[in-house]
mmCIF file of C-alpha atoms and ligand atoms in Angstrom:
data_model
loop_
_atom_site.group_PDB
_atom_site.id
_atom_site.type_symbol
_atom_site.label_atom_id
_atom_site.label_comp_id
_atom_site.label_asym_id
_atom_site.label_seq_id
_atom_site.Cartn_x
_atom_site.Cartn_y
_atom_site.Cartn_z
ATOM 1 C CA MET C 1 24.857 47.739 152.503
ATOM 2 C CA SER C 2 27.330 48.077 150.061
ATOM 3 C CA VAL C 3 31.097 48.654 150.937
ATOM 4 C CA LEU C 4 30.921 51.401 148.123
ATOM 5 C CA ASP C 5 28.230 53.507 150.411
ATOM 6 C CA LEU C 6 31.367 53.834 152.612
ATOM 7 C CA ALA C 7 33.063 55.507 149.368
ATOM 8 C CA ARG C 8 33.148 59.722 148.554
ATOM 9 C CA PRO C 9 29.286 60.242 146.419
ATOM 10 C CA GLU C 10 31.121 62.513 144.414
ATOM 11 C CA ILE C 11 33.935 60.113 143.235
ATOM 12 C CA ARG C 12 30.850 57.531 142.579
ATOM 13 C CA ALA C 13 29.246 60.138 140.424
ATOM 14 C CA MET C 14 32.133 61.518 138.768
ATOM 15 C CA GLN C 15 32.423 60.594 134.796
ATOM 16 C CA PRO C 16 35.992 59.387 134.624
ATOM 17 C CA TYR C 17 37.902 60.302 132.218
ATOM 18 C CA SER C 18 38.135 58.203 129.228
ATOM 19 C CA SER C 19 41.485 57.365 127.269
ATOM 20 C CA ALA C 20 41.912 56.789 123.575
ATOM 21 C CA ARG C 21 42.913 53.384 124.649
ATOM 22 C CA MET C 22 40.014 52.872 126.894
ATOM 23 C CA GLU C 23 37.513 53.815 124.168
ATOM 24 C CA ALA C 24 39.244 51.500 121.623
ATOM 25 C CA SER C 25 41.871 48.727 121.329
ATOM 26 C CA GLY C 26 43.622 46.537 118.247
ATOM 27 C CA GLY C 27 43.093 47.831 114.483
ATOM 28 C CA GLU C 28 46.293 48.128 112.511
ATOM 29 C CA VAL C 29 46.921 51.693 111.699
ATOM 30 C CA LEU C 30 46.375 53.609 115.489
ATOM 31 C CA LEU C 31 45.622 56.884 114.565
ATOM 32 C CA ASN C 32 44.100 57.938 117.828
ATOM 33 C CA ALA C 33 46.183 59.115 120.492
ATOM 34 C CA ASN C 34 48.679 61.143 119.058
ATOM 35 C CA GLU C 35 51.435 58.679 119.620
ATOM 36 C CA SER C 36 54.876 58.964 117.516
ATOM 37 C CA ALA C 37 54.244 56.214 114.456
ATOM 38 C CA TRP C 38 57.943 55.364 115.226
ATOM 39 C CA ALA C 39 59.161 53.461 117.638
ATOM 40 C CA PRO C 40 62.129 55.315 119.374
ATOM 41 C CA VAL C 41 66.064 53.776 119.498
ATOM 42 C CA GLY C 42 66.863 51.134 121.171
ATOM 43 C CA ASP C 43 63.232 49.928 121.525
ATOM 44 C CA ASP C 44 63.711 45.947 120.791
ATOM 45 C CA GLY C 45 60.290 45.248 119.564
ATOM 46 C CA LEU C 46 58.837 46.743 123.185
ATOM 47 C CA GLY C 47 56.958 49.406 121.114
ATOM 48 C CA CYS C 48 57.028 52.426 123.973
ATOM 49 C CA ASN C 49 56.007 54.825 120.579
ATOM 50 C CA ARG C 50 52.320 53.590 122.246
ATOM 51 C CA TYR C 51 50.709 53.884 125.307
ATOM 52 C CA PRO C 52 50.285 51.039 127.689
ATOM 53 C CA GLU C 53 47.450 48.871 128.100
ATOM 54 C CA PRO C 54 45.796 50.695 131.043
ATOM 55 C CA GLN C 55 45.809 47.269 133.095
ATOM 56 C CA PRO C 56 47.668 44.884 131.486
ATOM 57 C CA ALA C 57 46.097 41.659 130.629
ATOM 58 C CA ALA C 58 49.173 39.369 130.744
ATOM 59 C CA LEU C 59 49.921 41.144 133.674
ATOM 60 C CA VAL C 60 46.687 41.199 135.508
ATOM 61 C CA GLU C 61 46.282 37.825 134.521
ATOM 62 C CA ALA C 62 49.843 36.552 135.858
ATOM 63 C CA LEU C 63 49.085 37.936 139.187
ATOM 64 C CA ALA C 64 45.415 37.093 139.289
ATOM 65 C CA THR C 65 46.726 33.605 139.477
ATOM 66 C CA LEU C 66 49.489 34.021 141.373
ATOM 67 C CA TYR C 67 47.339 35.845 144.495
ATOM 68 C CA GLY C 68 44.736 32.933 143.770
ATOM 69 C CA VAL C 69 41.962 36.017 143.080
ATOM 70 C CA ARG C 70 39.708 36.925 140.038
ATOM 71 C CA ARG C 71 40.999 39.474 137.272
ATOM 72 C CA GLU C 72 38.460 41.593 138.384
ATOM 73 C CA GLN C 73 39.033 41.486 141.769
ATOM 74 C CA LEU C 74 42.814 42.913 141.425
ATOM 75 C CA LEU C 75 44.321 46.102 140.703
ATOM 76 C CA VAL C 76 47.723 46.942 139.600
ATOM 77 C CA GLY C 77 49.482 50.027 140.021
ATOM 78 C CA ARG C 78 52.820 51.900 140.722
ATOM 79 C CA GLY C 79 53.868 49.588 143.462
ATOM 80 C CA SER C 80 50.941 49.315 146.154
ATOM 81 C CA ASP C 81 51.962 53.017 147.640
ATOM 82 C CA GLU C 82 49.635 54.055 144.550
ATOM 83 C CA ALA C 83 46.646 51.794 145.749
ATOM 84 C CA ILE C 84 46.882 53.218 149.523
ATOM 85 C CA ASP C 85 46.559 56.536 147.873
ATOM 86 C CA LEU C 86 43.788 55.807 145.663
ATOM 87 C CA LEU C 87 42.175 54.018 148.437
ATOM 88 C CA VAL C 88 42.495 57.191 150.624
ATOM 89 C CA ARG C 89 41.341 59.621 147.922
ATOM 90 C CA ALA C 90 38.023 57.260 147.077
ATOM 91 C CA PHE C 91 37.028 56.561 150.431
ATOM 92 C CA CYS C 92 38.116 59.767 152.791
ATOM 93 C CA ARG C 93 36.328 63.289 152.394
ATOM 94 C CA ALA C 94 38.910 65.947 153.034
ATOM 95 C CA GLY C 95 38.306 67.486 156.339
ATOM 96 C CA ARG C 96 35.575 64.755 157.580
ATOM 97 C CA ASP C 97 36.707 61.314 156.804
ATOM 98 C CA ALA C 98 39.551 59.353 158.819
ATOM 99 C CA VAL C 99 41.818 56.332 158.742
ATOM 100 C CA LEU C 100 42.840 54.004 161.748
ATOM 101 C CA ILE C 101 46.121 52.827 162.098
ATOM 102 C CA GLN C 102 48.591 50.882 164.515
ATOM 103 C CA PRO C 103 51.602 52.875 165.405
ATOM 104 C CA PRO C 104 54.482 51.864 164.782
ATOM 105 C CA THR C 105 53.371 50.882 161.378
ATOM 106 C CA PHE C 106 54.866 51.746 158.098
ATOM 107 C CA GLY C 107 54.839 55.723 157.428
ATOM 108 C CA MET C 108 52.513 55.877 153.912
ATOM 109 C CA TYR C 109 48.847 55.414 155.876
ATOM 110 C CA ALA C 110 49.386 58.738 157.535
ATOM 111 C CA VAL C 111 51.366 60.300 154.620
ATOM 112 C CA CYS C 112 48.349 59.700 152.533
ATOM 113 C CA ALA C 113 45.711 60.653 155.198
ATOM 114 C CA ARG C 114 47.117 64.016 155.540
ATOM 115 C CA VAL C 115 47.998 64.844 151.756
ATOM 116 C CA GLN C 116 44.356 63.972 151.633
ATOM 117 C CA ASP C 117 43.041 66.146 154.507
ATOM 118 C CA ALA C 118 41.868 62.693 155.995
ATOM 119 C CA GLY C 119 41.709 62.611 159.917
ATOM 120 C CA ILE C 120 44.356 59.855 161.608
ATOM 121 C CA VAL C 121 42.961 57.559 164.394
ATOM 122 C CA GLU C 122 46.166 56.224 166.012
ATOM 123 C CA VAL C 123 45.561 53.148 168.409
ATOM 124 C CA PRO C 124 49.374 51.654 169.476
ATOM 125 C CA LEU C 125 49.966 48.069 169.190
ATOM 126 C CA ALA C 126 50.351 46.288 172.689
ATOM 127 C CA ALA C 127 53.673 46.531 174.271
ATOM 128 C CA ASP C 128 54.984 42.940 172.761
ATOM 129 C CA ALA C 129 54.130 44.661 169.227
ATOM 130 C CA THR C 130 50.743 42.328 168.958
ATOM 131 C CA LEU C 131 48.167 44.239 167.306
ATOM 132 C CA ASP C 132 44.921 44.751 169.617
ATOM 133 C CA VAL C 133 41.322 44.238 167.907
ATOM 134 C CA ASP C 134 39.682 45.497 170.516
ATOM 135 C CA ALA C 135 41.396 48.269 171.165
ATOM 136 C CA VAL C 136 40.923 49.351 167.341
ATOM 137 C CA LEU C 137 37.051 49.026 167.528
ATOM 138 C CA ALA C 138 36.711 50.580 170.775
ATOM 139 C CA ALA C 139 38.742 53.573 168.891
ATOM 140 C CA LEU C 140 36.563 53.293 165.811
ATOM 141 C CA THR C 141 34.479 56.555 164.867
ATOM 142 C CA PRO C 142 31.807 57.391 162.292
ATOM 143 C CA ALA C 143 34.595 58.941 160.670
ATOM 144 C CA VAL C 144 37.034 56.158 159.911
ATOM 145 C CA LYS C 145 36.568 54.626 156.805
ATOM 146 C CA LEU C 146 39.551 52.529 156.432
ATOM 147 C CA VAL C 147 41.512 50.676 158.455
ATOM 148 C CA PHE C 148 45.216 49.836 157.526
ATOM 149 C CA VAL C 149 46.717 46.747 159.622
ATOM 150 C CA CYS C 150 50.087 45.671 158.098
ATOM 151 C CA THR C 151 50.645 41.978 158.684
ATOM 152 C CA PRO C 152 53.960 41.126 159.278
ATOM 153 C CA ASN C 153 53.893 44.825 160.494
ATOM 154 C CA ASN C 154 57.134 47.246 159.194
ATOM 155 C CA PRO C 155 59.281 47.852 161.218
ATOM 156 C CA THR C 156 58.423 45.615 163.820
ATOM 157 C CA GLY C 157 57.846 41.953 161.892
ATOM 158 C CA GLN C 158 55.276 40.648 163.625
ATOM 159 C CA PRO C 159 52.203 39.020 161.879
ATOM 160 C CA VAL C 160 48.206 39.395 163.111
ATOM 161 C CA PRO C 161 46.731 36.132 163.339
ATOM 162 C CA ARG C 162 44.103 35.386 160.420
ATOM 163 C CA THR C 163 41.581 34.656 163.472
ATOM 164 C CA GLU C 164 42.233 38.024 164.449
ATOM 165 C CA LEU C 165 41.972 39.485 160.881
ATOM 166 C CA GLU C 166 38.350 37.712 160.289
ATOM 167 C CA ARG C 167 37.448 39.000 163.466
ATOM 168 C CA LEU C 168 38.029 42.589 162.687
ATOM 169 C CA VAL C 169 36.608 42.716 158.997
ATOM 170 C CA GLN C 170 33.275 41.144 160.678
ATOM 171 C CA ALA C 171 32.927 43.556 163.109
ATOM 172 C CA LEU C 172 33.708 46.283 160.471
ATOM 173 C CA ALA C 173 31.233 45.455 158.339
ATOM 174 C CA GLY C 174 29.116 48.293 156.998
ATOM 175 C CA ARG C 175 31.475 50.611 158.526
ATOM 176 C CA ALA C 176 34.892 50.416 157.442
ATOM 177 C CA LEU C 177 36.943 48.952 154.483
ATOM 178 C CA LEU C 178 39.753 46.740 156.363
ATOM 179 C CA VAL C 179 42.926 47.534 154.313
ATOM 180 C CA VAL C 180 45.570 44.544 155.220
ATOM 181 C CA ASP C 181 48.884 45.334 153.673
ATOM 182 C CA GLU C 182 50.585 42.098 153.273
ATOM 183 C CA ALA C 183 53.775 43.327 151.598
ATOM 184 C CA TYR C 184 55.934 40.639 153.744
ATOM 185 C CA VAL C 185 53.625 37.998 153.347
ATOM 186 C CA GLU C 186 55.993 36.150 151.821
ATOM 187 C CA PHE C 187 58.561 35.694 154.123
ATOM 188 C CA ALA C 188 55.916 34.486 156.850
ATOM 189 C CA ASP C 189 54.957 31.213 157.894
ATOM 190 C CA GLU C 190 50.724 32.148 157.851
ATOM 191 C CA GLY C 191 49.310 32.667 154.291
ATOM 192 C CA SER C 192 47.174 35.625 152.808
ATOM 193 C CA VAL C 193 43.979 36.448 153.401
ATOM 194 C CA ALA C 194 42.894 37.293 150.274
ATOM 195 C CA ASP C 195 41.254 33.885 149.961
ATOM 196 C CA LEU C 196 38.205 36.032 152.230
ATOM 197 C CA ILE C 197 37.433 38.846 149.700
ATOM 198 C CA ASP C 198 35.049 36.783 148.621
ATOM 199 C CA ARG C 199 33.461 36.668 151.851
ATOM 200 C CA TYR C 200 33.795 39.694 152.842
ATOM 201 C CA ASP C 201 33.599 42.961 150.783
ATOM 202 C CA ASN C 202 34.846 45.465 152.971
ATOM 203 C CA LEU C 203 38.402 43.805 153.028
ATOM 204 C CA ALA C 204 41.162 44.661 150.603
ATOM 205 C CA VAL C 205 44.519 43.448 150.533
ATOM 206 C CA LEU C 206 47.800 44.905 149.357
ATOM 207 C CA ARG C 207 50.370 42.899 147.704
ATOM 208 C CA THR C 208 53.705 44.503 146.262
ATOM 209 C CA LEU C 209 56.608 42.841 143.823
ATOM 210 C CA SER C 210 59.252 45.102 145.721
ATOM 211 C CA LYS C 211 59.946 42.791 148.504
ATOM 212 C CA ALA C 212 60.142 39.008 147.784
ATOM 213 C CA TRP C 213 60.102 39.468 143.969
ATOM 214 C CA ALA C 214 63.333 41.670 143.666
ATOM 215 C CA LEU C 215 61.632 44.181 141.847
ATOM 216 C CA ALA C 216 61.609 47.519 144.267
ATOM 217 C CA GLY C 217 62.712 49.747 141.219
ATOM 218 C CA VAL C 218 60.075 48.263 138.815
ATOM 219 C CA ARG C 219 57.005 49.938 140.755
ATOM 220 C CA ILE C 220 54.127 47.270 140.424
ATOM 221 C CA GLY C 221 51.689 46.583 143.148
ATOM 222 C CA SER C 222 48.407 45.319 143.531
ATOM 223 C CA LEU C 223 45.212 45.671 145.361
ATOM 224 C CA LEU C 224 43.304 42.869 145.759
ATOM 225 C CA ALA C 225 39.091 43.429 146.697
ATOM 226 C CA SER C 226 35.880 43.048 145.594
ATOM 227 C CA ALA C 227 35.030 43.760 141.594
ATOM 228 C CA GLY C 228 33.398 46.823 143.099
ATOM 229 C CA VAL C 229 35.962 48.459 145.534
ATOM 230 C CA ILE C 230 38.825 47.556 142.081
ATOM 231 C CA ALA C 231 36.376 49.418 139.405
ATOM 232 C CA LEU C 232 36.049 52.280 141.976
ATOM 233 C CA LEU C 233 39.555 52.731 141.762
ATOM 234 C CA ARG C 234 39.750 52.518 138.582
ATOM 235 C CA ARG C 235 37.913 55.662 138.400
ATOM 236 C CA ILE C 236 40.409 57.860 139.703
ATOM 237 C CA MET C 237 43.696 55.941 138.380
ATOM 238 C CA ALA C 238 45.894 57.874 136.100
ATOM 239 C CA PRO C 239 45.048 56.477 132.733
ATOM 240 C CA TYR C 240 47.999 54.899 131.629
ATOM 241 C CA PRO C 241 49.983 53.525 135.482
ATOM 242 C CA LEU C 242 52.439 51.233 134.369
ATOM 243 C CA PRO C 243 55.204 52.028 131.760
ATOM 244 C CA LEU C 244 56.147 49.326 129.472
ATOM 245 C CA PRO C 245 59.435 48.260 130.574
ATOM 246 C CA SER C 246 58.353 47.501 134.070
ATOM 247 C CA VAL C 247 55.413 45.131 132.948
ATOM 248 C CA ASP C 248 57.749 43.533 130.686
ATOM 249 C CA ALA C 249 60.430 42.902 133.890
ATOM 250 C CA ALA C 250 57.081 41.751 135.834
ATOM 251 C CA LEU C 251 56.550 39.231 133.527
ATOM 252 C CA LEU C 252 59.680 37.877 133.723
ATOM 253 C CA ALA C 253 59.981 37.924 137.380
ATOM 254 C CA LEU C 254 56.500 35.879 137.212
ATOM 255 C CA SER C 255 57.616 33.327 135.104
ATOM 256 C CA GLY C 256 59.063 29.730 135.690
ATOM 257 C CA TRP C 257 62.663 30.800 135.758
ATOM 258 C CA GLY C 258 61.631 34.062 137.726
ATOM 259 C CA GLN C 259 59.950 32.074 140.503
ATOM 260 C CA ALA C 260 62.261 29.587 140.778
ATOM 261 C CA ASN C 261 64.650 32.224 141.601
ATOM 262 C CA ALA C 262 62.527 34.160 143.655
ATOM 263 C CA ARG C 263 61.981 30.720 146.014
ATOM 264 C CA GLU C 264 65.420 30.338 146.126
ATOM 265 C CA HIS C 265 66.103 33.480 147.595
ATOM 266 C CA LEU C 266 62.802 33.492 149.949
ATOM 267 C CA ALA C 267 64.634 30.162 151.472
ATOM 268 C CA VAL C 268 67.843 31.778 152.127
ATOM 269 C CA VAL C 269 66.270 34.933 153.372
ATOM 270 C CA ARG C 270 64.070 33.015 156.143
ATOM 271 C CA ALA C 271 67.259 30.638 156.896
ATOM 272 C CA GLU C 272 69.550 34.413 157.663
ATOM 273 C CA ARG C 273 66.695 35.691 159.568
ATOM 274 C CA THR C 274 66.918 32.323 162.153
ATOM 275 C CA ARG C 275 70.448 32.889 162.361
ATOM 276 C CA MET C 276 70.870 36.736 162.819
ATOM 277 C CA CYS C 277 68.267 36.856 164.934
ATOM 278 C CA GLU C 278 69.755 33.942 167.156
ATOM 279 C CA ALA C 279 73.327 35.520 166.873
ATOM 280 C CA LEU C 280 72.318 39.352 167.497
ATOM 281 C CA ARG C 281 70.301 38.163 170.651
ATOM 282 C CA TRP C 282 74.306 37.191 171.978
ATOM 283 C CA LEU C 283 75.698 40.646 171.704
ATOM 284 C CA ARG C 284 76.003 42.551 174.991
ATOM 285 C CA ASN C 285 74.829 45.965 173.489
ATOM 286 C CA VAL C 286 71.701 44.289 172.204
ATOM 287 C CA ARG C 287 68.307 44.548 174.684
ATOM 288 C CA GLU C 288 65.947 42.561 172.351
ATOM 289 C CA VAL C 289 65.312 40.932 168.756
ATOM 290 C CA LEU C 290 61.817 41.545 168.064
ATOM 291 C CA PRO C 291 60.792 38.049 166.724
ATOM 292 C CA SER C 292 60.283 38.529 162.883
ATOM 293 C CA GLN C 293 58.373 37.237 159.963
ATOM 294 C CA ALA C 294 59.595 39.874 157.053
ATOM 295 C CA ASN C 295 62.931 40.233 155.849
ATOM 296 C CA PHE C 296 64.151 42.731 158.227
ATOM 297 C CA LEU C 297 64.862 42.403 162.131
ATOM 298 C CA ALA C 298 63.957 45.533 164.517
ATOM 299 C CA VAL C 299 66.906 45.424 167.228
ATOM 300 C CA ARG C 300 66.900 47.232 170.110
ATOM 301 C CA PHE C 301 70.449 48.372 172.075
ATOM 302 C CA ASP C 302 71.552 49.648 174.542
ATOM 303 C CA ASP C 303 73.371 52.623 172.380
ATOM 304 C CA ALA C 304 71.538 52.270 169.027
ATOM 305 C CA ALA C 305 72.417 55.650 168.108
ATOM 306 C CA GLY C 306 76.071 54.470 168.572
ATOM 307 C CA ALA C 307 75.520 51.252 166.668
ATOM 308 C CA TYR C 308 74.092 53.315 163.938
ATOM 309 C CA GLN C 309 76.701 54.950 163.810
ATOM 310 C CA ARG C 310 79.335 52.032 163.888
ATOM 311 C CA LEU C 311 77.482 50.376 160.870
ATOM 312 C CA LEU C 312 77.598 53.895 159.153
ATOM 313 C CA ALA C 313 81.439 53.947 159.563
ATOM 314 C CA ALA C 314 81.815 50.411 157.911
ATOM 315 C CA GLY C 315 79.546 51.287 155.287
ATOM 316 C CA ILE C 316 76.413 49.553 156.107
ATOM 317 C CA VAL C 317 73.396 51.207 156.342
ATOM 318 C CA VAL C 318 70.673 50.348 158.483
ATOM 319 C CA ARG C 319 67.468 51.829 158.891
ATOM 320 C CA ASP C 320 66.994 54.682 162.517
ATOM 321 C CA VAL C 321 63.326 53.688 163.375
ATOM 322 C CA ARG C 322 64.238 55.537 166.912
ATOM 323 C CA ARG C 323 61.484 58.517 165.724
ATOM 324 C CA TYR C 324 58.534 55.413 166.110
ATOM 325 C CA LEU C 325 56.238 54.967 168.941
ATOM 326 C CA ASN C 326 57.685 52.396 171.770
ATOM 327 C CA LEU C 327 60.902 51.814 169.499
ATOM 328 C CA GLY C 328 63.092 54.995 170.756
ATOM 329 C CA ASP C 329 66.110 52.158 170.934
ATOM 330 C CA ALA C 330 65.472 50.361 167.988
ATOM 331 C CA LEU C 331 67.238 50.094 164.753
ATOM 332 C CA ARG C 332 65.817 47.764 161.555
ATOM 333 C CA ILE C 333 68.011 46.171 160.073
ATOM 334 C CA THR C 334 67.270 44.117 156.800
ATOM 335 C CA ILE C 335 68.329 41.063 155.835
ATOM 336 C CA GLY C 336 71.161 40.919 153.499
ATOM 337 C CA THR C 337 73.134 38.240 151.413
ATOM 338 C CA PRO C 338 75.071 35.810 153.842
ATOM 339 C CA ALA C 339 78.310 37.761 153.510
ATOM 340 C CA GLU C 340 76.478 41.181 154.173
ATOM 341 C CA ASN C 341 74.680 39.509 157.156
ATOM 342 C CA GLU C 342 78.282 38.570 158.284
ATOM 343 C CA ARG C 343 79.656 42.139 157.801
ATOM 344 C CA VAL C 344 76.756 43.368 160.517
ATOM 345 C CA LEU C 345 77.523 41.057 162.832
ATOM 346 C CA ALA C 346 81.379 41.605 162.936
ATOM 347 C CA VAL C 347 80.693 45.289 163.264
ATOM 348 C CA LEU C 348 78.311 44.798 165.997
ATOM 349 C CA GLN C 349 80.555 41.938 168.031
ATOM 350 C CA GLU C 350 83.675 44.217 167.818
ATOM 351 C CA THR C 351 82.002 47.024 169.545
ATOM 352 C CA SER C 352 80.161 45.048 171.800
ATOM 353 C CA PRO C 353 82.587 45.397 174.929
HETATM 354 C C1 PLP P 401 57.825 48.080 151.327
HETATM 355 C C2 PLP P 401 56.192 48.022 151.563
HETATM 356 C C3 PLP P 401 55.380 48.199 150.604
HETATM 357 C C4 PLP P 401 55.703 48.315 149.186
HETATM 358 O O1 PLP P 401 55.180 49.389 148.629
HETATM 359 P P1 PLP P 401 55.684 49.495 147.216
HETATM 360 O O2 PLP P 401 54.984 50.805 146.615
HETATM 361 O O3 PLP P 401 54.758 48.383 146.571
HETATM 362 O O4 PLP P 401 56.806 49.444 147.033
HETATM 363 C C5 PLP P 401 53.962 48.350 151.352
HETATM 364 N N1 PLP P 401 53.444 48.511 152.177
HETATM 365 C C6 PLP P 401 54.593 48.494 153.348
HETATM 366 C C7 PLP P 401 54.079 47.852 155.145
HETATM 367 C C8 PLP P 401 56.003 47.808 153.123
HETATM 368 O O5 PLP P 401 57.042 47.958 153.749
#
């Protein structure tokens, strides 16, 4: 059985939109897409009067090399948020199918499921915030088409061991697509599971340039999956998802110069994460700092609301995650520059009686 048998049959059957750029490329005089013949002011050779390539070849090539997959195993879109949405729409029939998530986790899986009117099966993380694979398998119903696993998890920061992910993808074969969200994997000790895509066609991996690559404002994310899943999602994706200036910025970030810059900042974040984790643990108001492999720390306070307000009064905005399951006393603090982190500590020390 192919993983495509789990997808919505009407999506597999439909005739996708065929854009001008898909039907013909090359040529010198382009009169097929009703574009302007003149570049806009300040265009600087970018050619923004023309529609962009649906999947820009140079960017796909650079990302496939970076992530160690073949080009046909990669879909590039507007952040990994777009891929989450496309997956839910391609695999979940409204009112019938479902996704499985493990709260507390990233909110977009549930939001996309609700927009599609898909069900949401929740299997809470264990008390120590680790994933319980057996509990996931026990909760699986025939309606579940997608199982989302975030590793390291947002907002708790723990990774899921590769052996557990492999056990899960094997058990889900023929039943559901496992979607491993690796938005923070660059910050973690353990690497990506993208190399397993060749072995399991029911595995998909989400990667993004929004975090370690410092391009949240550029909106570029990737889905790595079997060529069949990628081709299926392209049928329902917007015809020209990627703005030319974004593609340009991403290519620069992925150049040798850009990669050296990103690596430098990654090392700072990892060192600061260790330092902040230790320093926060000593504060009297802090109950616990969850061990994190991401670029943030989930911190439990005696008075989380008070800590949030005092940080805010000092001009520091952190994420209040108290509404998440089992995080009723927690704030999520992103690792900033060393000077920014120092300011966080100064405010929390001052107010730790
Ligand atoms: C930030 C984040 C993303 C990335 O979203 P983009 O749309 O690529 O910016 C994806 N998943 C998780 C868990 C995140 O925290």
